[in-house]
Coordinates of C-alpha atoms in Angstrom, one line a residue:
M8 CA 17.2 15.0 -11.5
D9 CA 16.9 18.7 -11.4
Q10 CA 19.9 20.1 -9.4
T11 CA 18.8 23.7 -9.3
V12 CA 17.6 25.2 -5.9
T13 CA 13.9 25.5 -5.8
P14 CA 12.2 28.1 -3.5
P15 CA 10.3 26.5 -0.6
Q16 CA 7.0 27.9 -1.7
K17 CA 7.4 26.5 -5.2
T18 CA 8.5 23.1 -3.7
L19 CA 5.4 23.0 -1.6
R20 CA 3.1 24.1 -4.5
Q21 CA 4.5 21.6 -6.9
G22 CA 4.6 18.8 -4.4
A23 CA 1.0 19.5 -3.5
A24 CA 0.0 19.6 -7.2
A25 CA 1.4 16.1 -7.6
A26 CA -0.2 14.8 -4.4
W27 CA -3.7 16.0 -4.8
P28 CA -5.0 13.2 -7.1
I29 CA -3.6 10.7 -4.5
C30 CA -5.3 12.6 -1.7
L31 CA -8.5 12.7 -3.6
G32 CA -8.5 8.9 -3.8
Y33 CA -7.2 8.3 -0.3
F34 CA -10.0 10.2 1.5
P35 CA -13.0 8.0 0.6
I36 CA -10.9 4.8 1.1
G37 CA -9.6 6.1 4.4
L38 CA -13.1 6.9 5.6
A39 CA -14.2 3.4 4.7
L40 CA -11.3 1.9 6.6
G41 CA -12.0 4.1 9.6
V42 CA -15.7 3.0 9.6
L43 CA -14.8 -0.6 9.3
A44 CA -12.2 -0.4 12.0
Q45 CA -14.7 1.3 14.4
Q46 CA -17.3 -1.4 13.7
A47 CA -14.6 -4.0 14.3
G48 CA -14.1 -2.6 17.8
L49 CA -11.1 -0.4 17.4
P50 CA -11.2 3.0 19.1
W51 CA -10.4 6.1 17.2
W52 CA -7.0 6.5 18.9
A53 CA -6.0 3.0 17.9
V54 CA -6.9 3.8 14.3
L55 CA -4.8 7.0 14.6
M56 CA -1.8 5.0 15.9
M57 CA -2.2 2.4 13.1
S58 CA -2.4 5.0 10.4
V59 CA 0.6 6.9 11.8
L60 CA 2.8 3.9 12.5
V61 CA 1.8 1.6 9.6
F62 CA 0.6 4.0 6.8
A63 CA -0.2 1.2 4.4
G64 CA -3.8 0.9 3.3
S65 CA -3.8 -2.7 2.1
A66 CA -2.1 -3.8 5.3
Q67 CA -4.5 -1.9 7.5
F68 CA -7.5 -3.3 5.6
I69 CA -6.0 -6.8 6.0
C70 CA -5.4 -6.2 9.7
V71 CA -9.0 -5.1 10.3
A72 CA -10.4 -8.0 8.3
M73 CA -8.2 -10.5 10.3
L74 CA -9.2 -8.9 13.6
V75 CA -12.9 -9.4 12.6
A76 CA -12.1 -13.0 11.6
G77 CA -10.5 -13.6 15.0
A78 CA -7.0 -14.2 13.6
S79 CA -4.0 -14.5 16.0
T80 CA -1.6 -11.6 16.5
P81 CA 1.4 -13.5 14.9
A82 CA -0.7 -14.3 11.8
I83 CA -1.7 -10.6 11.4
I84 CA 1.9 -9.4 11.8
F85 CA 3.3 -12.0 9.4
T86 CA 0.6 -11.4 6.8
T87 CA 1.0 -7.6 6.8
F88 CA 4.8 -8.0 6.8
V89 CA 4.6 -10.2 3.6
V90 CA 2.1 -7.8 2.0
N91 CA 4.4 -4.8 2.7
L92 CA 7.6 -6.5 1.5
R93 CA 7.0 -4.8 -1.9
H94 CA 8.0 -1.5 -0.2
T95 CA 11.6 -2.8 -0.1
L96 CA 11.6 -3.0 -3.9
M97 CA 9.9 0.5 -4.3
S98 CA 12.5 2.0 -1.9
S99 CA 15.3 0.4 -3.8
A100 CA 14.1 1.8 -7.1
L101 CA 13.7 5.4 -5.7
A102 CA 17.1 5.2 -3.9
V103 CA 18.8 5.7 -7.4
Y104 CA 17.5 9.3 -7.2
L105 CA 18.4 9.9 -3.6
S106 CA 22.2 9.3 -3.5
G107 CA 24.1 11.4 -1.0
V108 CA 21.1 12.2 1.1
K109 CA 21.2 12.1 4.9
R110 CA 19.9 9.0 6.5
S111 CA 17.4 10.9 8.6
F112 CA 15.9 12.3 5.4
L113 CA 15.9 8.8 3.8
A114 CA 14.1 7.3 6.8
F115 CA 11.4 10.0 6.7
F116 CA 11.1 9.7 3.0
A117 CA 10.9 5.9 3.1
Y118 CA 8.2 6.1 5.7
G119 CA 5.9 8.0 3.3
I120 CA 6.3 5.7 0.3
T121 CA 3.1 4.1 -0.9
D122 CA 2.1 2.4 -4.2
E123 CA 0.5 5.7 -5.4
S124 CA 3.2 8.1 -4.3
F125 CA 5.9 5.7 -5.7
A126 CA 4.2 5.8 -9.1
V127 CA 3.9 9.6 -9.1
N128 CA 7.4 10.3 -7.9
M129 CA 9.1 7.6 -10.0
T130 CA 7.4 9.0 -13.2
R131 CA 8.5 12.5 -12.4
F132 CA 12.1 11.5 -11.4
R133 CA 12.4 9.8 -14.7
T134 CA 11.4 12.9 -16.6
G135 CA 14.2 14.8 -14.8
N136 CA 12.1 17.7 -13.6
W137 CA 11.8 16.6 -10.0
D138 CA 13.8 16.5 -6.7
R139 CA 13.7 14.9 -3.3
N140 CA 12.0 17.8 -1.5
R141 CA 9.0 17.9 -3.9
A142 CA 8.8 14.1 -3.7
L143 CA 8.8 14.3 0.1
V144 CA 6.0 16.9 0.1
T145 CA 4.0 14.5 -2.1
N146 CA 4.6 11.6 0.3
Q147 CA 3.7 13.5 3.4
L148 CA 0.7 15.3 2.1
A149 CA -0.8 11.9 1.1
N150 CA 0.2 10.6 4.6
I151 CA -1.6 13.5 6.4
V152 CA -4.8 13.1 4.3
W153 CA -4.8 9.4 5.0
I154 CA -4.5 9.9 8.7
I155 CA -7.3 12.5 8.8
A156 CA -9.6 10.3 6.7
T157 CA -9.1 7.2 8.7
V158 CA -9.6 8.9 12.1
T159 CA -12.7 10.8 10.7
G160 CA -14.1 7.5 9.5
A161 CA -13.5 6.0 13.0
L162 CA -15.2 8.9 14.7
L163 CA -18.2 8.7 12.3
G164 CA -18.4 4.9 12.2
Q165 CA -20.8 4.7 15.2
F166 CA -23.3 6.7 13.2
V167 CA -23.1 4.4 10.1
P168 CA -25.2 1.3 10.2
Q169 CA -23.5 -2.0 9.5
G170 CA -23.4 -2.6 5.7
A171 CA -24.6 0.9 4.8
F172 CA -23.3 2.5 1.6
G173 CA -21.6 -0.7 0.7
I174 CA -18.8 0.1 3.1
D175 CA -18.5 -3.5 4.1
F176 CA -17.6 -4.3 0.5
A177 CA -14.8 -1.6 0.5
L178 CA -12.2 -4.2 1.5
T179 CA -13.2 -6.7 -1.2
A180 CA -13.4 -3.9 -3.8
M181 CA -10.0 -2.5 -2.9
F182 CA -8.3 -5.8 -3.2
I183 CA -10.1 -6.6 -6.5
C184 CA -8.7 -3.3 -7.8
L185 CA -5.2 -4.0 -6.5
L186 CA -5.3 -7.4 -8.1
V187 CA -6.6 -6.1 -11.5
F188 CA -3.8 -3.6 -11.6
Q189 CA -1.2 -6.3 -11.0
L190 CA -2.5 -8.6 -13.8
R191 CA 0.1 -7.5 -16.4
G192 CA 0.6 -10.9 -18.1
R193 CA -0.3 -14.6 -18.2
I194 CA 1.9 -15.5 -15.3
Y195 CA 0.3 -12.9 -13.0
L196 CA -3.1 -14.2 -14.0
L197 CA -2.1 -17.8 -13.3
T198 CA -0.6 -16.8 -9.9
G199 CA -3.8 -15.1 -8.9
L200 CA -5.9 -18.1 -9.9
L201 CA -3.5 -20.4 -8.0
A202 CA -3.8 -18.2 -4.9
A203 CA -7.6 -18.4 -5.1
I204 CA -7.7 -22.1 -5.6
I205 CA -5.2 -22.8 -2.8
S206 CA -6.8 -20.4 -0.3
V207 CA -10.3 -21.8 -0.8
S208 CA -9.2 -25.4 -0.7
W209 CA -7.0 -24.7 2.4
Y210 CA -9.9 -22.9 4.1
L211 CA -12.3 -25.9 3.5
L212 CA -9.8 -28.6 4.4
I213 CA -7.6 -27.2 7.2
P214 CA -9.1 -25.6 10.4
G215 CA -7.9 -22.2 11.5
D216 CA -6.8 -19.0 9.7
S217 CA -3.6 -20.2 8.2
Y218 CA -5.1 -20.3 4.7
I219 CA -4.2 -16.6 4.1
V220 CA -0.5 -16.9 4.8
G221 CA -0.3 -20.5 3.3
A222 CA -2.0 -19.5 0.0
S223 CA 0.1 -16.4 -0.3
I224 CA 3.4 -18.2 0.1
C225 CA 2.4 -21.1 -2.1
A226 CA 1.0 -18.9 -4.9
A227 CA 4.0 -16.5 -4.8
T228 CA 6.4 -19.5 -5.0
G229 CA 4.4 -20.9 -7.9
G230 CA 4.5 -17.6 -9.7
Y231 CA 8.2 -17.3 -9.2
L232 CA 8.9 -20.8 -10.5
L233 CA 6.7 -20.0 -13.6
Q234 CA 8.7 -16.8 -14.2
V235 CA 12.0 -18.7 -13.9
R236 CA 10.8 -21.4 -16.3
K237 CA 9.7 -18.7 -18.8
R238 CA 13.1 -17.0 -18.7
R239 CA 14.9 -20.3 -19.3
V240 CA 12.7 -21.1 -22.3
N241 CA 13.3 -17.6 -23.7
D242 CA 17.1 -18.0 -23.2
V243 CA 17.2 -21.3 -25.2

């Protein structure tokens, strides 16, 4: 990590330069989320609060979809909690470059971590030409754009007909993209197929909305066991 003192203007400029591709991607997705949330019955201020307090696109899309499906509050909370558990791993990985930093800074920094900002900051920290302040600028600019986009979508949602522009497919498309980016080997592919089979079977056989949580836990456990078996075979 670069230990030299960087002028504030340069810190802002370089942090913004790293953040703009993230912001460019966040804006259309945030608009789509806002429109879907408005059409699901959420007022703009509720969308604002969700974006400020949660700031996790996948969890917010899941929340809206589960609200539309009539899922219970505990099911929504538990599902989004499980989905966001990966943030613990991302925060742990970034903590290596944030030793000796005040807890208040760490809390604010951790709040802004997303999959995209993690990838950008981690890559730059590894090159050595990056510091916590520029990383913080990247995190929070992405956060601001996300909030603006989702609230704008919520305000415009009433003028957008149901299903127009393929917005109702945004959630499905986003999760297909997230899934494809995670398929980095045979075990990941088998885990995804296992989740699909279990969730569809569970949905058809067991009444209620427990199939999302049940399939997630079963598939994740199956993927973990496959990974453990692979390591044992490689160690022999």
